[in-house]
Amino acid sequence: MSDIATIYAAYAERIDAVLSALEAEGTLPPEVSRANVSVEPPRDPSHGDIATNAAMVLAKPAKTNPRALAEQIVEHLKRDPDIESAEIAGPGFINLRIAGRAWIDEIRAIGSLAEGYGRSGVGKGSRINVEYVSANPTGPMHMGHCRGAVVGDALASLLDATGHSVTREYYVNDAGGQVDVLARSAHVRYREALGENVGAIPEGLYPGEYLIPVGKALAEEFGDKYSAAPESEWLALFRPRAVAAMMDLIRADLAKLGIAHDVFASEAELQAAGKPAEAEKWLREQGLVYDGELEKPKGKTPEDWEPVELPLFRSTRFGDDQDRPIRKSDGSWTYFGADLAYHMEKAENADALIDIWGADHAGTVKRIKAAVAALGEGKGTPVPFDVKLVQMVQLMRDGEPVKMSKRSGNFVTLADVVDEVGKDVVRFTMLTRKPEAQMDFDFAKVVEASKDNPVFYVQYAHARICSTMRKAAEEGLAPSDEALDALTAEDVALVKLAAQYPRLVESAAQAREPHRIAFYLYDLAAAFHAFWNAGNDDPSKRVILTQDRKLSGARLYLVAQIGQVIRNGLGLLGVEAVEEM
RNA sequence: GCGCCCUUAGCUCAGUUGGAUAGAGCACGGGACUUCUAAUCCUGAGGCCGCAGGUUCGAAUCCUGCAGGGCGCGCCA
């Protein structure tokens, strides 16, 4: 945490101090919550620099009306020399106008904090585990995984920037039936590598060509020892090798997107360590697991459905629609049974958990939240647990939806898309919609190099700034903070927008909504482009002014700080701030 | 049948956790390039915030109901 308070935080403190003073003199009753007191820029800039609703929120507990309370607050605020004016407006808003020098100081703060501008310690080092991607290790990543990957990664960066101790985690589902299918598919490729004519890949196995090198590696390691052997002899050998190969593929895909997890947690290892059994034992002691019969499914009833007694987790106690089995009738763990143990273990090693899931898993949110809630209840310390659902992305090409079918192997891989349009485009585009809303990803639109495309628009603003610096250097001009007083009101207006960056990062982190950063950067870029163009009509508004080197130095310093904020924001999103376009 | 998500300008979407006159972009009309990068900017028009109630000083935002769209609803993962 820096010792330089950014401007909105500083004024929030000043207003808070006034409220404390009013409390001390008895105008406000003691110990009234100020949680709802906001200190933010008003929507309409003509209202001033900072607005607070303090009088409206606190009028009722103070047993007075908003305007009367506002009068008293304003009286205190006016004693502050940096506050040029404090006015009461509307139902009781207090609008403040800040002295110009305060904004000048803010430009310097950006300059001295540099890449640290916008970072804060509000998270107080609390440990947050963010689990994202967690794609099944049965093949390369496809576009269905992309949105969650980007949103999760940007969210992790955002939490890191706000002073949380973040663990980026990937849960590897390497214990279920699908990895047996993977091993069988690899066995076919293994026989193929030994020279056998295997023909078409059998129905139900993974047909993808990405398993060919896996088959070759198995042939090199084992020779023809297992080519005709029964499955029981080779399955346990082939499975971990195939999974490891798939995880290598997936890690390479993630690297293309600029994503690197800290922890890859293996479901198989979790089971081998007996964690689900431990969880079951503990839950039985709590009366939260019992042997019972599952209800008949509500929707279409499967033809082979019959009632069986299974160990059930009492998730209905925590709001789920029905209790959920943790083991199958053959005694092996269900996906949920292992996942439950996994989450309970995560919860014991973190102060808060976040999972990023695809919307197709929405139906399982309640049961897993129930599991974490059960742990919290049992241990007496609830662990905040948030499941963020990212909605489907519809791929579009030439105005037509791109069809994907995983079973046939006909899916658009993440790597192909990144190769086609670039990492920056993929990442930024995934953040240009709030995650809970569905989105289209149109190949034609996202590569368009125009203002229709937010990535280019923002990157262009940064490139323009870099270009200006290069050009200025040719003219013998350099950024300087010596004559910042010479800046005009229009110059300072740009600072006011840049100054919102720290509070935006904070609120985006708190709301766990990284897309807000993307929208903010678009706005900041727009303000910069407008600022820039003003110099086309009126040469006195240009940044490079050879006839006024002091003002030019100040403007260069200002513009450099705008570039700094854009760079910081893009950094959070994992998008490159290009210097030339 | 049940659960979750969505519904804001003709189109694609924001909306600072309940604040002031609901904002951008596209498309449409009018304008700015012998330039500090026009990959940009300025300007005009465009709204029953899906519908109906409720909560309060105040609702696009919170609650209830309804309609439309999406996702899901086996001992799968």
XYZ file of C-alpha atoms (C1' of nucleotides) in Angstrom:
658
model
C 0.000 0.000 0.000
C 1.344 3.309 -1.004
C 1.467 6.270 1.349
C 0.165 8.557 -1.385
C -3.598 8.691 -1.024
C -5.377 9.073 -4.312
C -7.828 11.857 -4.517
C -11.239 10.250 -4.022
C -9.955 8.179 -1.143
C -8.459 11.316 0.393
C -11.710 13.254 0.195
C -13.723 10.318 1.454
C -11.503 10.514 4.525
C -11.982 14.255 4.864
C -15.742 13.871 4.708
C -15.583 11.037 7.185
C -13.590 13.282 9.508
C -16.315 15.937 9.285
C -18.932 13.342 10.189
C -16.840 12.308 13.168
C -16.618 15.931 14.244
C -20.396 16.275 13.993
C -20.740 13.132 16.014
C -18.409 14.549 18.660
C -20.445 17.742 18.962
C -23.682 15.782 19.215
C -25.252 16.712 15.906
C -25.031 13.104 14.812
C -25.865 10.270 17.173
C -22.909 8.039 18.003
C -22.163 4.821 16.172
C -24.420 5.363 13.203
C -23.290 3.273 10.259
C -21.712 5.252 7.461
C -21.584 2.256 5.157
C -24.032 3.840 2.721
C -22.265 7.187 2.570
C -20.919 7.582 -0.936
C -18.163 9.881 -2.108
C -18.018 9.899 -5.865
C -17.916 12.135 -8.884
C -21.356 13.365 -9.892
C -22.709 12.155 -13.206
C -23.013 15.688 -14.431
C -19.602 17.418 -14.255
C -21.312 20.796 -13.935
C -22.294 19.730 -10.422
C -18.685 19.850 -9.365
C -15.896 17.388 -8.701
C -17.161 15.301 -5.843
C -20.632 14.572 -4.546
C -21.701 12.934 -1.329
C -25.079 11.708 -0.197
C -24.027 11.812 3.470
C -26.770 14.198 4.533
C -29.506 12.121 2.901
C -28.320 8.872 4.367
C -27.749 10.218 7.866
C -30.708 12.587 8.196
C -33.058 9.931 9.511
C -30.835 8.620 12.335
C -29.940 12.227 13.182
C -33.665 13.003 13.380
C -33.436 15.970 11.093
C -34.052 16.610 7.418
C -31.392 16.153 4.775
C -30.967 19.782 3.863
C -30.564 20.931 7.475
C -27.910 18.295 8.090
C -26.252 19.178 4.809
C -25.953 22.785 6.024
C -23.905 21.659 8.989
C -21.706 19.361 6.960
C -21.081 22.083 4.412
C -20.096 24.503 7.134
C -17.338 22.155 8.268
C -16.210 21.333 4.748
C -15.812 24.988 3.866
C -13.030 25.275 6.417
C -10.938 23.007 4.226
C -8.712 25.233 2.062
C -8.623 22.680 -0.749
C -12.396 22.768 -1.083
C -13.273 25.762 -3.211
C -16.989 25.410 -2.884
C -19.509 23.181 -1.177
C -23.109 23.434 -2.292
C -26.302 21.691 -1.401
C -28.308 20.485 -4.368
C -31.425 18.529 -5.102
C -32.799 16.478 -2.231
C -29.640 16.973 -0.155
C -26.576 16.152 -2.192
C -23.451 18.025 -1.279
C -21.404 19.020 -4.284
C -17.771 19.913 -3.784
C -15.451 21.743 -6.074
C -11.822 20.974 -5.482
C -8.982 23.432 -5.857
C -7.023 23.042 -9.065
C -3.822 22.274 -7.198
C -5.400 19.118 -5.797
C -5.794 17.808 -9.330
C -2.281 18.842 -10.173
C -1.154 16.800 -7.198
C -3.097 13.866 -8.567
C -1.180 13.997 -11.848
C 2.039 13.872 -9.854
C 0.662 10.969 -7.839
C 0.118 8.995 -11.039
C 3.620 9.895 -12.118
C 5.278 8.807 -8.916
C 3.165 5.700 -8.320
C 3.472 4.735 -11.984
C 2.487 1.095 -12.381
C 1.425 1.140 -8.748
C -1.285 3.710 -9.449
C -4.603 2.001 -8.859
C -3.157 -0.737 -6.716
C -4.245 -0.706 -3.103
C -4.168 -2.663 0.096
C -7.903 -2.743 0.769
C -7.872 -6.527 0.583
C -5.607 -6.592 3.640
C -3.838 -9.672 2.388
C -6.867 -11.899 2.763
C -6.384 -15.212 1.002
C -8.702 -15.700 -1.944
C -8.722 -18.865 -3.983
C -9.996 -18.340 -7.518
C -10.752 -21.542 -9.369
C -11.233 -21.126 -13.088
C -11.000 -22.997 -16.390
C -10.894 -26.503 -14.849
C -11.609 -27.936 -18.291
C -11.720 -31.722 -18.426
C -8.328 -33.165 -19.403
C -9.637 -34.969 -22.457
C -8.433 -32.669 -25.203
C -7.301 -29.180 -26.077
C -9.321 -26.218 -24.906
C -12.174 -25.103 -27.106
C -13.888 -21.741 -27.271
C -16.483 -22.821 -24.745
C -13.780 -22.572 -22.100
C -12.518 -19.205 -23.191
C -14.784 -16.767 -21.465
C -14.451 -18.297 -18.032
C -10.697 -18.460 -18.487
C -10.402 -14.767 -19.301
C -12.898 -13.568 -16.730
C -11.313 -15.692 -14.021
C -7.819 -14.558 -14.860
C -8.741 -10.869 -14.999
C -10.639 -11.212 -11.743
C -7.621 -12.820 -10.112
C -5.452 -9.922 -11.294
C -7.989 -7.456 -10.004
C -8.025 -9.062 -6.578
C -4.257 -9.178 -6.568
C -4.144 -5.460 -7.399
C -6.393 -4.684 -4.454
C -4.204 -6.321 -1.883
C -5.577 -9.854 -1.712
C -3.357 -12.873 -1.584
C -4.646 -14.709 -4.624
C -4.281 -18.368 -5.574
C -5.137 -19.165 -9.184
C -6.336 -22.724 -9.168
C -7.323 -25.337 -11.740
C -9.213 -28.465 -10.702
C -8.209 -31.400 -12.871
C -11.043 -33.896 -13.261
C -8.772 -36.862 -13.812
C -10.747 -39.474 -11.904
C -14.034 -39.931 -13.720
C -15.274 -42.155 -16.483
C -14.290 -39.674 -19.148
C -10.586 -40.124 -18.479
C -11.096 -43.874 -18.911
C -12.584 -43.025 -22.279
C -9.525 -40.901 -22.916
C -7.224 -43.800 -22.026
C -9.158 -46.125 -24.353
C -8.941 -43.555 -27.117
C -5.196 -43.326 -26.522
C -4.989 -47.118 -26.707
C -6.430 -47.029 -30.214
C -3.814 -44.486 -31.227
C -1.195 -46.638 -29.541
C -2.128 -49.612 -31.705
C -2.158 -47.314 -34.681
C 1.363 -46.155 -33.823
C 2.447 -49.803 -33.747
C 1.387 -50.114 -37.362
C -2.033 -51.641 -36.894
C -4.789 -50.479 -39.230
C -7.354 -49.288 -36.691
C -9.798 -47.784 -39.177
C -12.286 -45.223 -37.930
C -12.173 -44.322 -34.262
C -14.995 -46.267 -32.594
C -18.152 -44.459 -31.559
C -17.933 -43.065 -28.038
C -14.181 -42.548 -28.061
C -12.391 -39.250 -28.668
C -11.560 -39.067 -32.362
C -9.295 -36.026 -32.193
C -5.912 -36.192 -33.876
C -4.291 -34.659 -30.822
C -4.123 -38.188 -29.400
C -1.863 -39.435 -32.198
C 1.363 -38.231 -30.538
C 0.128 -39.677 -27.247
C -0.237 -43.068 -28.956
C 3.266 -42.756 -30.357
C 4.746 -41.955 -26.960
C 2.958 -44.957 -25.455
C 4.284 -47.183 -28.239
C 7.792 -45.956 -27.554
C 7.462 -46.548 -23.846
C 5.714 -49.933 -23.882
C 6.400 -51.477 -27.289
C 3.641 -53.873 -28.321
C 3.223 -55.294 -24.835
C -0.394 -54.097 -24.484
C -1.586 -54.087 -28.063
C -3.742 -57.161 -27.556
C -3.868 -57.164 -23.768
C -7.150 -56.762 -21.890
C -8.023 -53.292 -20.703
C -7.474 -54.170 -17.068
C -3.753 -54.518 -17.754
C -3.138 -51.185 -19.395
C -5.910 -48.781 -18.382
C -4.284 -47.642 -15.148
C -0.989 -47.143 -16.987
C -2.347 -45.308 -19.990
C -4.727 -43.052 -18.101
C -2.234 -40.906 -16.162
C 0.039 -40.617 -19.180
C -2.799 -39.498 -21.415
C -4.063 -37.055 -18.803
C -0.582 -35.599 -18.372
C -0.309 -35.140 -22.124
C -3.713 -33.421 -22.226
C -2.728 -31.127 -19.383
C 0.383 -30.185 -21.337
C -1.870 -29.263 -24.252
C -4.174 -27.284 -22.014
C -1.314 -25.460 -20.314
C 0.032 -24.523 -23.733
C -3.420 -23.223 -24.726
C -3.638 -21.221 -21.531
C -0.164 -19.820 -22.124
C -1.336 -18.543 -25.489
C -3.979 -16.595 -23.625
C -1.430 -15.374 -21.089
C -2.842 -17.487 -18.281
C -0.756 -19.408 -15.749
C -2.340 -21.078 -12.731
C -0.551 -21.427 -9.406
C -2.111 -24.742 -8.472
C -3.377 -27.691 -10.470
C -5.393 -29.787 -8.041
C -5.886 -33.385 -9.103
C -9.145 -35.148 -8.359
C -7.373 -38.519 -8.554
C -4.776 -37.453 -5.997
C -7.506 -36.069 -3.785
C -9.211 -39.452 -3.827
C -5.970 -41.342 -3.359
C -5.313 -39.230 -0.271
C -8.690 -40.277 1.113
C -10.112 -36.760 1.284
C -13.648 -37.631 0.161
C -13.799 -40.411 2.756
C -12.660 -37.983 5.442
C -15.321 -35.531 4.346
C -17.988 -38.216 4.415
C -16.978 -39.323 7.902
C -17.084 -35.793 9.219
C -20.397 -35.035 7.535
C -21.950 -38.215 8.910
C -20.912 -37.063 12.385
C -22.651 -33.779 11.694
C -25.754 -35.646 10.553
C -25.352 -34.185 7.085
C -24.753 -37.428 5.225
C -27.213 -40.312 5.503
C -28.126 -43.385 3.486
C -31.306 -42.783 1.582
C -33.166 -43.168 -1.644
C -32.876 -40.637 -4.412
C -36.015 -38.996 -5.682
C -37.160 -39.803 -9.153
C -35.826 -37.209 -11.602
C -38.319 -34.429 -12.313
C -37.820 -33.918 -16.004
C -37.647 -36.689 -18.529
C -37.279 -39.912 -16.581
C -34.460 -42.143 -17.802
C -35.692 -45.558 -18.886
C -33.265 -47.434 -16.699
C -34.178 -45.488 -13.584
C -34.763 -47.518 -10.439
C -34.666 -46.601 -6.751
C -31.410 -47.408 -4.923
C -30.092 -46.534 -1.514
C -27.057 -44.237 -1.639
C -25.116 -42.033 0.761
C -26.737 -38.626 0.373
C -25.509 -35.192 1.389
C -28.256 -33.203 3.053
C -27.920 -30.224 0.725
C -31.624 -29.409 1.185
C -30.645 -28.088 4.604
C -28.859 -25.308 2.733
C -31.422 -24.511 0.082
C -30.909 -27.192 -2.555
C -33.922 -28.835 -4.179
C -32.944 -32.348 -3.208
C -30.216 -34.204 -1.377
C -27.305 -35.297 -3.529
C -25.441 -38.613 -3.720
C -21.748 -38.527 -2.916
C -21.043 -42.119 -3.935
C -22.356 -44.329 -6.715
C -23.932 -47.721 -6.169
C -20.575 -49.351 -6.908
C -19.077 -47.421 -4.027
C -16.944 -45.049 -6.120
C -17.208 -41.314 -5.615
C -19.584 -39.246 -7.658
C -18.240 -36.096 -9.217
C -20.040 -34.187 -6.513
C -18.651 -36.360 -3.717
C -15.097 -35.559 -4.739
C -15.865 -31.937 -5.528
C -17.412 -31.529 -2.107
C -14.238 -32.783 -0.444
C -12.179 -30.584 -2.733
C -14.109 -27.457 -1.805
C -14.010 -28.259 1.873
C -10.266 -28.575 1.642
C -9.959 -25.309 -0.272
C -12.146 -23.601 2.298
C -9.815 -24.653 5.077
C -6.895 -22.950 3.380
C -8.443 -19.678 2.272
C -10.434 -16.752 3.613
C -12.716 -16.701 0.598
C -13.418 -18.902 -2.409
C -14.471 -17.967 -5.901
C -15.364 -20.448 -8.637
C -15.838 -19.429 -12.237
C -18.155 -21.862 -14.011
C -19.891 -22.076 -17.327
C -23.627 -21.497 -17.262
C -24.204 -25.141 -18.157
C -23.187 -25.996 -14.595
C -25.674 -23.608 -13.030
C -27.705 -26.527 -11.722
C -24.901 -27.654 -9.429
C -24.260 -24.319 -7.738
C -26.642 -24.897 -4.852
C -25.197 -28.230 -3.816
C -21.596 -27.067 -3.798
C -22.496 -23.890 -1.940
C -24.293 -26.131 0.503
C -21.096 -28.111 1.008
C -19.057 -25.016 1.819
C -21.830 -23.700 4.040
C -21.908 -27.014 5.894
C -18.210 -26.759 6.563
C -18.561 -23.188 7.775
C -21.411 -24.153 10.069
C -19.559 -27.138 11.442
C -16.386 -25.203 12.116
C -18.141 -22.070 13.250
C -16.327 -19.911 10.731
C -18.232 -19.450 7.479
C -16.057 -19.030 4.414
C -17.474 -16.598 1.853
C -17.961 -18.527 -1.361
C -18.964 -17.020 -4.655
C -19.773 -18.937 -7.802
C -19.621 -16.706 -10.852
C -21.436 -18.113 -13.849
C -20.284 -17.003 -17.254
C -22.873 -17.352 -19.969
C -22.425 -19.014 -23.324
C -20.519 -17.419 -26.152
C -22.047 -17.838 -29.576
C -19.344 -17.960 -32.225
C -20.316 -16.188 -35.421
C -18.663 -16.252 -38.797
C -20.107 -14.438 -41.799
C -23.221 -13.775 -39.768
C -23.834 -17.488 -39.217
C -23.436 -19.328 -35.907
C -20.443 -21.692 -35.883
C -21.639 -25.145 -34.907
C -19.645 -27.108 -32.384
C -19.998 -30.723 -31.407
C -17.526 -32.072 -28.910
C -18.403 -35.707 -29.511
C -17.589 -35.596 -33.196
C -14.407 -33.677 -32.496
C -15.793 -30.832 -34.535
C -15.096 -27.908 -32.250
C -13.331 -24.601 -32.598
C -10.216 -24.739 -30.500
C -9.093 -21.845 -28.404
C -5.632 -22.044 -29.954
C -7.054 -21.621 -33.462
C -8.999 -18.546 -32.459
C -6.049 -16.982 -30.656
C -3.883 -17.680 -33.694
C -6.478 -16.116 -35.957
C -7.365 -12.951 -34.065
C -4.721 -12.569 -31.374
C -4.627 -12.820 -27.605
C -5.465 -9.190 -26.967
C -8.609 -9.281 -29.074
C -9.838 -12.474 -27.462
C -9.206 -11.264 -23.941
C -10.613 -7.775 -24.337
C -13.656 -8.931 -26.273
C -14.536 -11.454 -23.583
C -14.597 -8.570 -21.116
C -16.802 -6.240 -23.123
C -19.965 -7.737 -21.753
C -20.949 -8.489 -18.210
C -20.315 -12.180 -17.661
C -23.886 -13.150 -16.820
C -25.142 -11.937 -20.182
C -24.845 -14.048 -23.295
C -22.600 -12.767 -26.037
C -21.726 -13.283 -29.659
C -18.121 -13.529 -30.779
C -18.064 -12.486 -34.389
C -14.790 -13.213 -36.165
C -15.349 -10.438 -38.687
C -16.062 -7.772 -36.102
C -13.341 -8.540 -33.590
C -10.505 -8.176 -36.065
C -11.812 -4.921 -37.472
C -9.314 -2.153 -36.806
C -11.680 0.677 -36.044
C -13.532 2.350 -33.239
C -16.207 -0.341 -33.546
C -13.634 -2.536 -31.969
C -12.874 -1.469 -28.406
C -9.507 -3.245 -28.257
C -8.055 -1.270 -31.110
C -9.663 1.909 -29.907
C -8.002 1.661 -26.506
C -4.701 0.410 -27.864
C -4.705 3.191 -30.425
C -5.033 5.777 -27.673
C -1.979 4.311 -25.978
C -0.047 4.079 -29.238
C -0.910 7.690 -30.003
C 0.476 8.758 -26.649
C 3.685 6.818 -27.251
C 3.969 8.315 -30.694
C 3.566 11.778 -29.232
C 6.423 11.110 -26.837
C 8.656 10.015 -29.704
C 7.735 13.044 -31.766
C 8.276 15.370 -28.808
C 11.736 13.938 -28.244
C 12.580 14.766 -31.857
C 11.592 18.378 -31.118
C 13.775 18.385 -28.019
C 10.729 18.414 -25.728
C 10.293 16.195 -22.696
C 7.550 15.639 -20.107
C 8.046 17.842 -17.072
C 6.018 18.367 -13.913
C 7.524 21.798 -13.294
C 4.870 23.946 -14.931
C 1.731 21.896 -14.318
C 0.008 25.079 -13.075
C -0.097 26.221 -16.680
C -2.533 23.456 -17.611
C -5.981 24.575 -18.693
C -9.335 23.457 -17.368
C -9.681 21.149 -20.371
C -6.358 19.540 -19.544
C -7.411 19.044 -15.957
C -10.704 17.501 -17.087
C -8.687 14.628 -18.480
C -6.974 14.179 -15.127
C -10.321 14.007 -13.403
C -11.269 10.988 -15.470
C -7.897 9.335 -14.970
C -8.215 9.975 -11.234
C -11.235 7.715 -11.105
C -9.148 4.720 -11.984
C -8.198 3.718 -8.416
C -11.742 3.768 -7.111
C -12.899 1.932 -10.197
C -10.395 -0.847 -9.607
C -11.533 -1.050 -6.031
C -15.231 -1.244 -6.841
C -14.675 -3.663 -9.714
C -12.739 -5.925 -7.365
C -15.362 -5.678 -4.695
C -18.127 -6.455 -7.173
C -15.913 -9.075 -8.798
C -16.635 -7.604 -12.190
C -13.484 -7.171 -14.268
C -15.500 -6.018 -17.280
C -15.862 -2.632 -15.638
C -12.183 -1.999 -16.248
C -12.647 -2.628 -19.959
C -15.526 -0.173 -20.181
C -13.642 2.418 -18.191
C -10.619 2.153 -20.463
C -12.869 2.692 -23.446
C -14.195 5.878 -21.840
C -10.724 7.078 -20.949
C -9.511 6.403 -24.479
C -12.508 8.307 -25.874
C -11.740 11.291 -23.660
C -8.140 11.239 -24.788
C -9.054 11.018 -28.486
C -11.397 13.998 -28.065
C -8.695 15.911 -26.219
C -6.280 15.116 -28.995
C -8.592 16.229 -31.759
C -9.213 19.566 -30.079
C -5.631 20.314 -31.052
C -6.493 19.841 -34.705
C -8.990 22.690 -34.642
C -7.067 24.900 -32.236
C -3.277 24.603 -32.376
C -2.943 26.148 -28.911
C -4.488 22.983 -27.509
C -1.825 20.719 -28.897
C 0.519 18.725 -26.758
C 3.630 19.502 -28.751
C 4.067 23.255 -28.728
C 7.520 24.309 -29.802
C 6.736 27.955 -29.069
C 5.622 27.278 -25.475
C 8.013 24.721 -24.095
C 6.817 25.007 -20.503
C 3.180 24.292 -21.314
C 4.238 21.620 -23.754
C 6.306 19.911 -21.071
C 3.337 19.992 -18.706
C 0.984 18.569 -21.323
C 3.457 15.861 -22.200
C 3.642 14.982 -18.535
C -0.145 14.889 -18.347
C -0.505 12.755 -21.451
C 2.195 10.402 -20.236
C 0.123 9.806 -17.094
C -2.988 9.079 -19.144
C -0.892 6.513 -20.970
C 0.215 5.138 -17.621
C -3.361 4.608 -16.498
C -4.301 2.930 -19.773
C -1.266 0.692 -19.433
C -2.163 -0.209 -15.859
C -5.736 -1.010 -16.797
C -4.791 -3.101 -19.792
C -2.286 -4.878 -17.587
C -5.089 -5.976 -15.268
C -6.951 -7.377 -18.238
C -3.866 -9.098 -19.587
C -3.941 -7.051 -22.781
C -0.790 -5.582 -24.227
C -0.425 -1.810 -24.336
C 1.115 -1.482 -27.778
C 3.425 1.442 -28.508
C 2.874 1.574 -32.234
C 0.078 0.618 -34.565
C -43.093 -29.263 -14.243
C -38.713 -27.064 -11.393
C -34.089 -24.043 -10.792
C -30.535 -20.261 -12.489
C -29.375 -16.136 -16.014
C -31.119 -12.377 -19.339
C -34.958 -8.404 -21.243
C -32.563 -0.574 -21.359
C -32.708 3.869 -28.350
C -34.003 0.571 -34.992
C -29.214 -2.890 -33.727
C -25.061 -4.338 -30.025
C -24.552 -3.015 -25.049
C -23.050 0.200 -20.297
C -25.377 2.020 -16.068
C -20.306 3.462 -10.193
C -24.375 -1.995 -5.444
C -31.054 2.885 -4.255
C -29.503 9.009 -6.302
C -29.856 14.573 -9.617
C -32.209 15.472 -16.739
C -31.127 6.963 -18.130
C -25.658 6.901 -21.243
C -21.953 4.895 -25.281
C -21.044 2.616 -30.059
C -23.295 1.032 -34.770
C -26.805 2.559 -38.320
C -29.209 7.517 -40.075
C -28.593 13.439 -41.026
C -24.820 17.568 -40.951
C -19.559 18.901 -40.344
C -13.639 18.645 -39.314
C -7.764 15.800 -42.733
C -1.205 20.686 -46.854
C -2.315 16.638 -38.915
C 1.245 16.481 -32.583
C -1.109 9.206 -36.241
C -8.603 11.110 -39.424
C -7.383 3.450 -37.066
C -9.704 9.963 -34.812
C -13.105 13.926 -33.521
C -17.499 17.498 -33.368
C -22.832 17.856 -34.010
C -28.284 16.382 -34.739
C -32.286 13.144 -34.143
C -33.653 8.683 -31.590
C -36.556 5.922 -24.702
C -43.516 3.150 -21.418
C -35.603 0.857 -18.888
C -40.445 -6.374 -21.205
C -45.638 -5.849 -18.476
C -48.372 -5.170 -13.657
C -48.186 -4.273 -8.568
C -45.202 -3.276 -3.957
C -41.083 -1.215 -0.610
C -39.366 4.874 0.435
C -37.602 11.122 0.512
C -36.079 8.726 -4.348
C -36.332 2.452 -8.306
C -33.549 0.728 -14.762
C -31.395 -0.971 -9.890
C -34.603 -4.139 -4.170
C -39.441 -7.584 -3.392
C -43.855 -10.321 -5.643
C -46.513 -11.958 -9.929
C -46.763 -12.435 -15.357
C -44.717 -12.701 -20.457
C -40.567 -13.690 -23.886
C -35.403 -15.691 -24.782
C -31.093 -18.724 -23.020
C -28.874 -22.626 -19.907
C -29.656 -26.687 -16.928
C -32.563 -30.485 -14.228
C -29.806 -38.968 -13.861
C -25.443 -42.731 -9.530
C -22.676 -38.202 -16.297
C -18.748 -34.674 -15.746
